[in-house]
PDB file of C-alpha atoms in Angstrom:
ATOM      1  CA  UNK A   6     174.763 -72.675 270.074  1.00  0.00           C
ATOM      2  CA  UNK A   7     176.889 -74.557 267.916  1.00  0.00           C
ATOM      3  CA  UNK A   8     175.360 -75.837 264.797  1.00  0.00           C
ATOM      4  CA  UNK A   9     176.504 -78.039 262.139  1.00  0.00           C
ATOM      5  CA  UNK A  10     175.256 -77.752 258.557  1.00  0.00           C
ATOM      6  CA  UNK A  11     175.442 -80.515 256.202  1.00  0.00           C
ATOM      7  CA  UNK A  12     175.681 -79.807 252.310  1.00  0.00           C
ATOM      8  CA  UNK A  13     177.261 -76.269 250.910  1.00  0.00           C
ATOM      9  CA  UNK A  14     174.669 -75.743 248.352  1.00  0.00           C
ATOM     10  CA  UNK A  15     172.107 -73.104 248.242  1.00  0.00           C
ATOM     11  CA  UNK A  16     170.031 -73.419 251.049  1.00  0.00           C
ATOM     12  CA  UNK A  17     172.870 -74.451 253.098  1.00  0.00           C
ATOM     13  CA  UNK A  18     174.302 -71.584 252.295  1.00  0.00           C
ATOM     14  CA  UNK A  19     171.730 -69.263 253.039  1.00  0.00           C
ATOM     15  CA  UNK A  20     171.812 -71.056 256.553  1.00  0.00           C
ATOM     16  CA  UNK A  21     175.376 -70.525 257.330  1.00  0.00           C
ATOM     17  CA  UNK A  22     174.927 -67.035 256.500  1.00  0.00           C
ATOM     18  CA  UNK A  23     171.973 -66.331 258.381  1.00  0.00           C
ATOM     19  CA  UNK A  24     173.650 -68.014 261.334  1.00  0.00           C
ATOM     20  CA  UNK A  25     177.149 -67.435 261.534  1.00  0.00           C
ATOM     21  CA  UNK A  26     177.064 -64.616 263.227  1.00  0.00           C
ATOM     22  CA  UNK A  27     175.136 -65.236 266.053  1.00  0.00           C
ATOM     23  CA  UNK A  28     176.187 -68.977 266.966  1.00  0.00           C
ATOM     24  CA  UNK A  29     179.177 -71.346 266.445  1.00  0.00           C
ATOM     25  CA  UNK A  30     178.651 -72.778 262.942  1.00  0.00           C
ATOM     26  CA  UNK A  31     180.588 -75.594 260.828  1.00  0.00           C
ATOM     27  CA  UNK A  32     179.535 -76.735 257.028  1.00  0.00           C
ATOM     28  CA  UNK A  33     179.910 -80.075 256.257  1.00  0.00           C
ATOM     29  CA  UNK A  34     180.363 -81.583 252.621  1.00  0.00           C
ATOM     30  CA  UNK A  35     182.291 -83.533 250.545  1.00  0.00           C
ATOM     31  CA  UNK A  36     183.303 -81.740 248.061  1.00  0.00           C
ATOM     32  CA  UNK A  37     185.609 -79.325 249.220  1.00  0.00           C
ATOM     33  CA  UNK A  38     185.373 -76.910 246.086  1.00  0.00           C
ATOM     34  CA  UNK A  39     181.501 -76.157 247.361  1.00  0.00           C
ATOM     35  CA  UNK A  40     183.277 -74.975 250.430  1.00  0.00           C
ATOM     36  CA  UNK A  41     185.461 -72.259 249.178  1.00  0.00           C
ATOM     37  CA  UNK A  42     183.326 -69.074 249.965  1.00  0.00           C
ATOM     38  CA  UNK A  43     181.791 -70.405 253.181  1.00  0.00           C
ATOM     39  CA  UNK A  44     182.663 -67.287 255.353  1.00  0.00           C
ATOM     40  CA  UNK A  45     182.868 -67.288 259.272  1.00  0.00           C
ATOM     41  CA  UNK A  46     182.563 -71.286 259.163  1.00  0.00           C
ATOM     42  CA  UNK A  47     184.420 -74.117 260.016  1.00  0.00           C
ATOM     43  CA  UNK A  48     184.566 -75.985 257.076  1.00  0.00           C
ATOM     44  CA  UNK A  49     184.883 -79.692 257.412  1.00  0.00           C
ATOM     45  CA  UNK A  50     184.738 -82.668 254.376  1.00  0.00           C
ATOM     46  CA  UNK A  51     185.578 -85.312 256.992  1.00  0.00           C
ATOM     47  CA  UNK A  52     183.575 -86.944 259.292  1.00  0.00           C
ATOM     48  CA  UNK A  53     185.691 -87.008 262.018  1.00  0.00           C
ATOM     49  CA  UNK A  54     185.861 -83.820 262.257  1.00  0.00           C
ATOM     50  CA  UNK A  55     182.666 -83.225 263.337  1.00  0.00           C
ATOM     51  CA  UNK A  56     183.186 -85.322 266.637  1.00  0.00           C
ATOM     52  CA  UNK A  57     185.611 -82.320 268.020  1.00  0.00           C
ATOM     53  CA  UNK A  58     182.952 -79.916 267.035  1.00  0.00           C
ATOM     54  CA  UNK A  59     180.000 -81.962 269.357  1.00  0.00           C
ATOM     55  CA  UNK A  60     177.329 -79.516 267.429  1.00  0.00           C
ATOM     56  CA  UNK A  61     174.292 -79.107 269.823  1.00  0.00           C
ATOM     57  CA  UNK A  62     172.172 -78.485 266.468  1.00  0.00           C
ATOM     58  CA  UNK A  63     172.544 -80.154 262.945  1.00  0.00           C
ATOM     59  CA  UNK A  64     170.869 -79.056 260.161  1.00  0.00           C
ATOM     60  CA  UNK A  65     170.347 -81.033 257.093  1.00  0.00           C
ATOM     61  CA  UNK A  66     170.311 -78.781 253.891  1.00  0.00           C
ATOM     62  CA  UNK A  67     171.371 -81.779 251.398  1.00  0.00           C
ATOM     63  CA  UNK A  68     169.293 -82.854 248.573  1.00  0.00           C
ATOM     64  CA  UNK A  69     166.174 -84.773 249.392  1.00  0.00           C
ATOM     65  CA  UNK A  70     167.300 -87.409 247.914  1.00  0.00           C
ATOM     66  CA  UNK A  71     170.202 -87.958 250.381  1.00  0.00           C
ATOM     67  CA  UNK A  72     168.837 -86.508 253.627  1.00  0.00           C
ATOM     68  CA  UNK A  73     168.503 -89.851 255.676  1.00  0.00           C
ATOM     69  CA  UNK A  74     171.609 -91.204 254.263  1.00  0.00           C
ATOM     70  CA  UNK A  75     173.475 -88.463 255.181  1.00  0.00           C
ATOM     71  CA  UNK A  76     172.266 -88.722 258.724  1.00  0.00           C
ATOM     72  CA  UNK A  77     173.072 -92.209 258.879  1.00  0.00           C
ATOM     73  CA  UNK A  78     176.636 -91.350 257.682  1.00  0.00           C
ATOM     74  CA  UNK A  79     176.868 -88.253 260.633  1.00  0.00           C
ATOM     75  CA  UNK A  80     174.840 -89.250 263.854  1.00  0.00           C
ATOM     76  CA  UNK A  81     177.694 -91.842 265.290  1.00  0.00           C
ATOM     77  CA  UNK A  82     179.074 -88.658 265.430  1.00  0.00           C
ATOM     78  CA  UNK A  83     177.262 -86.507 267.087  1.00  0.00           C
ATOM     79  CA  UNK A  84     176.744 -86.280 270.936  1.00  0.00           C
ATOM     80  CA  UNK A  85     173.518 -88.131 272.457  1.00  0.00           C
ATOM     81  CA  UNK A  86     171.832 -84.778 273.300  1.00  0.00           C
ATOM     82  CA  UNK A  87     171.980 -83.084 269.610  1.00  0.00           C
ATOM     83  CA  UNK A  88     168.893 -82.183 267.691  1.00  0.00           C
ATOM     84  CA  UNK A  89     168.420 -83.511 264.369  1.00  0.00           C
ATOM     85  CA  UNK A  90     166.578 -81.022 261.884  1.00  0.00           C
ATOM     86  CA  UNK A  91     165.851 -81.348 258.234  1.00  0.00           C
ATOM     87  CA  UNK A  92     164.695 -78.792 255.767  1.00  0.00           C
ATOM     88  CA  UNK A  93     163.145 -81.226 253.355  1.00  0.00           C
ATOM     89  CA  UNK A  94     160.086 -79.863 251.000  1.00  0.00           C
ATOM     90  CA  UNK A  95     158.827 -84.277 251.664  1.00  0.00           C
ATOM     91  CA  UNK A  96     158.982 -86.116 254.452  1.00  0.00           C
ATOM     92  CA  UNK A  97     157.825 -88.943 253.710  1.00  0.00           C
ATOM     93  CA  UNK A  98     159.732 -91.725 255.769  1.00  0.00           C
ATOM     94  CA  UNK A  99     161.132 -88.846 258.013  1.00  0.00           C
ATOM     95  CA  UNK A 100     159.035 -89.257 261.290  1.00  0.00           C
ATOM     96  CA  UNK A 101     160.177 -93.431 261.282  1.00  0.00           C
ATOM     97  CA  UNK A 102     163.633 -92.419 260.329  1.00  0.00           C
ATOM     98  CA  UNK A 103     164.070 -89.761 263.732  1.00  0.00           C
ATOM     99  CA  UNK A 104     162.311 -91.860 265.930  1.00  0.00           C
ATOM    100  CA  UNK A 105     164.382 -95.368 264.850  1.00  0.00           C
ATOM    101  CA  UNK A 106     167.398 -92.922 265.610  1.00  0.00           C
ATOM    102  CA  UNK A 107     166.504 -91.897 269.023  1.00  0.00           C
ATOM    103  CA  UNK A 108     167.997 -88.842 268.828  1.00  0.00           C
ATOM    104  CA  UNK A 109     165.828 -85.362 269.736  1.00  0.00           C
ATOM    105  CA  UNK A 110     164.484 -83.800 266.246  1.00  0.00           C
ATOM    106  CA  UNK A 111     162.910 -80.839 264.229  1.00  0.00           C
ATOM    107  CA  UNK A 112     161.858 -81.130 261.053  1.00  0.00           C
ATOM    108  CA  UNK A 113     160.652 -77.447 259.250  1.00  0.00           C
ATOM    109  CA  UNK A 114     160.077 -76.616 255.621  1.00  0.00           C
ATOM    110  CA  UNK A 115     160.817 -72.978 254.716  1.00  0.00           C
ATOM    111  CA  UNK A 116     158.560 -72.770 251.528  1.00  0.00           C
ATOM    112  CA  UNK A 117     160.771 -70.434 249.392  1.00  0.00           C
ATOM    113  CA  UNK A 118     163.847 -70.564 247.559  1.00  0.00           C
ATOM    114  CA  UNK A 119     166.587 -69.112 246.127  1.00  0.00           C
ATOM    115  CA  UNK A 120     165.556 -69.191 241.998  1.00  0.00           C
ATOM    116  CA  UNK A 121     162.208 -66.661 242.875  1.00  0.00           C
ATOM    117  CA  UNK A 122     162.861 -65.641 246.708  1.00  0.00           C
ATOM    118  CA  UNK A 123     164.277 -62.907 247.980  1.00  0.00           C
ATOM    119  CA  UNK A 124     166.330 -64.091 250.311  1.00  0.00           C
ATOM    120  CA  UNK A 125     167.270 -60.573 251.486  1.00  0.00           C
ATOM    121  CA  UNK A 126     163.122 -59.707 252.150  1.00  0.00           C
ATOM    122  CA  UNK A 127     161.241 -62.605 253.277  1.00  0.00           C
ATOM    123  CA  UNK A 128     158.365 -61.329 255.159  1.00  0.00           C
ATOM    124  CA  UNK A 129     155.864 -62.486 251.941  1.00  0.00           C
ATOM    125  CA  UNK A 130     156.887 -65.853 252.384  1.00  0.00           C
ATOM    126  CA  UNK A 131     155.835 -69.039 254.618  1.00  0.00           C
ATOM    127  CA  UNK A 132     157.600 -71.574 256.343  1.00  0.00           C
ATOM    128  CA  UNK A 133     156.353 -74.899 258.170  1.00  0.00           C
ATOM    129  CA  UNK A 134     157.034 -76.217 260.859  1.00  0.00           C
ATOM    130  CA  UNK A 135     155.923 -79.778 261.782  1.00  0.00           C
ATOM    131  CA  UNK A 136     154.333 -80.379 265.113  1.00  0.00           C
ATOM    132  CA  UNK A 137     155.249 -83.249 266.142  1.00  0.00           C
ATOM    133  CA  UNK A 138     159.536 -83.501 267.598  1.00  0.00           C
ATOM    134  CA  UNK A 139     161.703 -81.944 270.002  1.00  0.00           C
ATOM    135  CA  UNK A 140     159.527 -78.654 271.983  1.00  0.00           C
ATOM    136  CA  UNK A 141     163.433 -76.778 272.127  1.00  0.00           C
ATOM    137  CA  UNK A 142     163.666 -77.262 268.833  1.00  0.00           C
ATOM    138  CA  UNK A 143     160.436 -76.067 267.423  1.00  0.00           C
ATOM    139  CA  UNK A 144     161.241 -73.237 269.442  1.00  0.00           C
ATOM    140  CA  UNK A 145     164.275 -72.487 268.216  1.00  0.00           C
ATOM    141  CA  UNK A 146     162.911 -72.497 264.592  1.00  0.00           C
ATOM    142  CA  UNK A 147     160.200 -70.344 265.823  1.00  0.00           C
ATOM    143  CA  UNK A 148     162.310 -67.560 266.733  1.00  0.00           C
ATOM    144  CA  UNK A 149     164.481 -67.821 263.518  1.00  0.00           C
ATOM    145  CA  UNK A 150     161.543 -68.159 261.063  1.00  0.00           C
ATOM    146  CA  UNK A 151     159.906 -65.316 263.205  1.00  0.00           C
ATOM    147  CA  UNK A 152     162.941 -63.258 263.163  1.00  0.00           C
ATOM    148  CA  UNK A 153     162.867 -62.855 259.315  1.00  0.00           C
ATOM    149  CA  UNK A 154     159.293 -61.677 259.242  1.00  0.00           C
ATOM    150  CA  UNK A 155     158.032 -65.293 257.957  1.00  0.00           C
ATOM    151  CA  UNK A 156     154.518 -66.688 258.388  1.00  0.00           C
ATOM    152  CA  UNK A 157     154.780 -69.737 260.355  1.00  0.00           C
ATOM    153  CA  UNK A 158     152.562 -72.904 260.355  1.00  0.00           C
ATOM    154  CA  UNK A 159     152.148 -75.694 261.742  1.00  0.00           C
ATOM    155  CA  UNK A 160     151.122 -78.886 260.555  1.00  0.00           C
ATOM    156  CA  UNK A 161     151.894 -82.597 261.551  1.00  0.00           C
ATOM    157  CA  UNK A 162     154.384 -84.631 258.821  1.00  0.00           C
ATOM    158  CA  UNK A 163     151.348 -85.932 257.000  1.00  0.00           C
ATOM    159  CA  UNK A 164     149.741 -82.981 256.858  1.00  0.00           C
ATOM    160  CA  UNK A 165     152.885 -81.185 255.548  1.00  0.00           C
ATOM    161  CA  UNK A 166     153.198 -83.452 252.662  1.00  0.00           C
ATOM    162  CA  UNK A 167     149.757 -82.892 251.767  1.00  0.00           C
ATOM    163  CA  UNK A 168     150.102 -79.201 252.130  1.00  0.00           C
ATOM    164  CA  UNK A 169     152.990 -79.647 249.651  1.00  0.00           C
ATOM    165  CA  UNK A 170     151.632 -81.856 247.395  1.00  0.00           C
ATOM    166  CA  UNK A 171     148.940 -78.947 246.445  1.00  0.00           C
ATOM    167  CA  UNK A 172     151.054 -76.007 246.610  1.00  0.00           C
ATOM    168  CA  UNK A 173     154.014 -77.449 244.412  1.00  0.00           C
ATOM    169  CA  UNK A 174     153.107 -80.205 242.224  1.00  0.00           C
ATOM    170  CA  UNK A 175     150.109 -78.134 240.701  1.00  0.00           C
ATOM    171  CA  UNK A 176     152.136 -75.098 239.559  1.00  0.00           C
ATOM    172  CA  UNK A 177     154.833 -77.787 239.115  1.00  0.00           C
ATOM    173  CA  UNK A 178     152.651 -80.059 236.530  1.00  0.00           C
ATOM    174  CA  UNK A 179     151.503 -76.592 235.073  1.00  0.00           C
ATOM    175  CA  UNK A 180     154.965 -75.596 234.228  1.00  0.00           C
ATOM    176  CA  UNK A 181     155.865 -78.765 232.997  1.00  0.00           C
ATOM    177  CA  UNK A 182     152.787 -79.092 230.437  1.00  0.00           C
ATOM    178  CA  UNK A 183     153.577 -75.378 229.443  1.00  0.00           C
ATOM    179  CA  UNK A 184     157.363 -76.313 228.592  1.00  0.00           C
ATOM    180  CA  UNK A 185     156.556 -80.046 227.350  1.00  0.00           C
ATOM    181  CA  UNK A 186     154.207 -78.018 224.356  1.00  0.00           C
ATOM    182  CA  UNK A 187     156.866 -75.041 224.358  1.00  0.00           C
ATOM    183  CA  UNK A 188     157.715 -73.856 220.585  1.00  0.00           C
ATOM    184  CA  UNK A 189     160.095 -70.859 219.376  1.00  0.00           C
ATOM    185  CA  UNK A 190     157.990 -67.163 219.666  1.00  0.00           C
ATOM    186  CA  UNK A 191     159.915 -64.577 217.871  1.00  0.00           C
ATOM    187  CA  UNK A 192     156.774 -61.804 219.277  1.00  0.00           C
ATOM    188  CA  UNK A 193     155.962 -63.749 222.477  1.00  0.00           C
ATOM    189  CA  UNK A 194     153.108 -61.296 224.364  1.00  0.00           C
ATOM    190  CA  UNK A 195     153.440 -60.072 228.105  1.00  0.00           C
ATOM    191  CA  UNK A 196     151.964 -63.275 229.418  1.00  0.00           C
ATOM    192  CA  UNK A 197     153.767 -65.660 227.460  1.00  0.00           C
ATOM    193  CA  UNK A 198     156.896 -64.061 228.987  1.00  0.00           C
ATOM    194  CA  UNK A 199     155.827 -64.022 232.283  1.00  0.00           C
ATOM    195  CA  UNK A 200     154.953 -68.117 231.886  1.00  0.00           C
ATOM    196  CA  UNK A 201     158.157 -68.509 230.010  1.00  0.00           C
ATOM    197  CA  UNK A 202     160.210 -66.942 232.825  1.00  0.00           C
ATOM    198  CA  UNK A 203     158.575 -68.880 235.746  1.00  0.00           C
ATOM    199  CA  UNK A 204     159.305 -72.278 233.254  1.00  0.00           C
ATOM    200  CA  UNK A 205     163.063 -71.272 233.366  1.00  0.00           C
ATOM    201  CA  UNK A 206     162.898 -71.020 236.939  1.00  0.00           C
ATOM    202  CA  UNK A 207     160.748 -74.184 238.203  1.00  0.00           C
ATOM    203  CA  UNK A 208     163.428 -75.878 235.238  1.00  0.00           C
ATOM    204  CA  UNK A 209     166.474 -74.800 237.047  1.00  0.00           C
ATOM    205  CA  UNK A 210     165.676 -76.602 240.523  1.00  0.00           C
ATOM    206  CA  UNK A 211     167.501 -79.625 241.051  1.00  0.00           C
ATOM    207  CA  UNK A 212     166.199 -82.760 239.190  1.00  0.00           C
ATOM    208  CA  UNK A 213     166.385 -84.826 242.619  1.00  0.00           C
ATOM    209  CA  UNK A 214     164.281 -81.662 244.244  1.00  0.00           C
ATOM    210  CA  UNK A 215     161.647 -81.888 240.977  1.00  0.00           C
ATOM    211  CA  UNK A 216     161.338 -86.119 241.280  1.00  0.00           C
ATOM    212  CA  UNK A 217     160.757 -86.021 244.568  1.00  0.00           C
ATOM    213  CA  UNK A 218     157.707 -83.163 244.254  1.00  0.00           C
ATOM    214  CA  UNK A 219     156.664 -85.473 241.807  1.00  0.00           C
ATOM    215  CA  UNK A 220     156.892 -88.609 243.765  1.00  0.00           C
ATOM    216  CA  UNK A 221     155.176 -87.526 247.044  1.00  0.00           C
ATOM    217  CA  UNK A 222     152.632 -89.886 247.206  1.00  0.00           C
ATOM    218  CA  UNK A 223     149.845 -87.250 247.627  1.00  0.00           C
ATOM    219  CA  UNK A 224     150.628 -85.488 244.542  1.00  0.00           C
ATOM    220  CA  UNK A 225     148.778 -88.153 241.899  1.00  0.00           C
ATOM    221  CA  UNK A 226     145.159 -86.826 243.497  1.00  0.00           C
ATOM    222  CA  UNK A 227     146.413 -83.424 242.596  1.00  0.00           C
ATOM    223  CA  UNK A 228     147.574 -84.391 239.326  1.00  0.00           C
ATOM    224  CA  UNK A 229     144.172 -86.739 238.736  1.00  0.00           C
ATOM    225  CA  UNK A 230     142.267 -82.993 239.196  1.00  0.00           C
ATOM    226  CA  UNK A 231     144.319 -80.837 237.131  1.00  0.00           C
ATOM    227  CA  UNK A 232     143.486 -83.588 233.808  1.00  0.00           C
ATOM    228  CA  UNK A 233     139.923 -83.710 235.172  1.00  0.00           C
ATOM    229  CA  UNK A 234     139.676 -79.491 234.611  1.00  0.00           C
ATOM    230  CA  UNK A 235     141.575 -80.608 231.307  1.00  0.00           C
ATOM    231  CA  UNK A 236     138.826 -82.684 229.764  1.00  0.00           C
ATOM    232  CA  UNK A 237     136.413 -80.035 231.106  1.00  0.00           C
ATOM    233  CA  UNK A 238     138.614 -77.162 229.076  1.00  0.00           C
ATOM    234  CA  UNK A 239     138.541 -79.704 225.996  1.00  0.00           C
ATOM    235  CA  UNK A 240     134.706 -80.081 225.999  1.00  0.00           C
ATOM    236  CA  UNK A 241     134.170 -76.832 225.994  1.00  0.00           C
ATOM    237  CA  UNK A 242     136.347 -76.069 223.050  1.00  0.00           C
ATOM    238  CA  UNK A 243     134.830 -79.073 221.354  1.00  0.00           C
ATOM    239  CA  UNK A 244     131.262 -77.695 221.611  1.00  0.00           C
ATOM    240  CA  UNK A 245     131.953 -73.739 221.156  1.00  0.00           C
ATOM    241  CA  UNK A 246     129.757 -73.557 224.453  1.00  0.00           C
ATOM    242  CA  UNK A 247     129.502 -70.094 225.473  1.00  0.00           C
ATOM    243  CA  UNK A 248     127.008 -70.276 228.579  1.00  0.00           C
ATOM    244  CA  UNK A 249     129.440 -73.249 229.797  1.00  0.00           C
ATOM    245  CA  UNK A 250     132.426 -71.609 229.145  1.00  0.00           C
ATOM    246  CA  UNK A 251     131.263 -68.609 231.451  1.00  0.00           C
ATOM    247  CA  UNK A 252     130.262 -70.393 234.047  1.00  0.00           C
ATOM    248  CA  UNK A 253     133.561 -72.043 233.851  1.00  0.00           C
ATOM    249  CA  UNK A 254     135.494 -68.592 233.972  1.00  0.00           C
ATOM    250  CA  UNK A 255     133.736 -67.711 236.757  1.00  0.00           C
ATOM    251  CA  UNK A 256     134.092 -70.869 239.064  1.00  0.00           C
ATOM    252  CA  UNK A 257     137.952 -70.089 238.186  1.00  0.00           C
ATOM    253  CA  UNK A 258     138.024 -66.609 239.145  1.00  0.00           C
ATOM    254  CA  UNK A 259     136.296 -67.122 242.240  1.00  0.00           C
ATOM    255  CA  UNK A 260     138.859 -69.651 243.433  1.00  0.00           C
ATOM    256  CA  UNK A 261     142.074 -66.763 243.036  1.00  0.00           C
ATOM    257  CA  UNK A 262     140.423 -64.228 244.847  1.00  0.00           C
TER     258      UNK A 262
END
């Protein structure tokens, strides 16, 4: 098949190498410095270019916030037939946007990446796939996601961004409090570390990728719980309540098991 991948960053990356060397693949972006160590590629930073190619498959690994631009820019040149497929961690907007194309589409989330995946050993991880789109192309991100030992679910758009909205914003919003209070330790313990060094990683994820985490517009409820449990956490320091404070420790430990 030949596939065209737009944006050279890190998960476009891991695409082209995943997938170079079993189909036809070209990289697309701008800046032709992000290009350099794409290997077995064609590399392209026009947009002409991509009309000789006539991908059968485009996948778009830019950042979120420049996904349906960046189809708007590339699908008067792409042939009638290819799929359109995003990897976006919010779709929001996405389902209008393919349809008002009219162009075939698959839109999947794999739900790891590079700053605390192993990209080499993925069979812990998960990946989404959205249900609703193009049956050849579900299937071929089926086989892929399958092939690296991923779980796979599936869930409609709306139900993805819910799905994400719970699994990312809370440990985001965690991180964020821990870092927003953070202070110099010179004998930080075990745990502290451990915090510290997830902090550092959510931290180094792009700013657009954090914002838009932020901005899904399921993530408030999520947020609206986590300073409900707060005020609960508060009140029981207030009060020194012992008998409260155990049967808060173990409604918590029951949810993590």
């Amino acid at each position: 098949m030949k596939i065209l991948i737009l944006g050279a960053g890190k998960m476009g990356s891991f695409f082209t190498d995943l997938l170079s060397f079993d189909h036809e693949v070209a990289v697309y972006d701008i800046d032709a410095k992000r290009l350099r160590f794409m290997y077995n590629t064609q590399r392209f930073t026009q947009l002409d270019e991509i009309d000789e190619f006539k991908p059968e498959l485009v996948i778009n690994a830019v950042s979120l916030k420049y996904t349906l631009d960046v189809f708007d820019q590339v699908i008067p040149h792409l042939p009638e037939s290819c799929i359109l497929s995003d990897i976006s961690s919010v779709k929001t907007g996405f389902k209008e946007h393919y349809e008002k194309s009219g162009m075939r589409y698959v839109s999947t989330h794999p739900m790891f990446g590079p700053t605390f995946a192993n990209l080499g050993k993925l069979s812990n991880e998960n990946a989404i796939i959205i249900n609703e789109g193009d049956f050849m192309g579900r299937c071929f991100f089926k086989e892929l996601y399958a092939r690296l030992g991923l779980n796979i679910c599936e869930y409609t758009f709306e139900e993805h961004d819910k799905t994400v909205a719970y699994s990312l914003s809370i440990p985001f919003i965690s991180t964020f409090a821990f870092a927003a209070v953070m202070k110099h330790q010179d004998a930080p313990g075990t745990t502290f570390k451990r915090h510290m060094k997830i902090a550092q990683g959510v931290l180094s994820e792009d700013d657009t990728l954090l914002r838009e985490i932020l901005f899904n517009p399921y993530t408030k409820e999520q947020v609206e719980k986590i300073r409900k449990e707060m005020k609960e956490i508060i009140d029981i320091i207030d009060t020194h309540d012992e008998e409260h404070m155990q049967q808060y420790l173990t409604k918590i430990r029951a949810n993590i098991k």
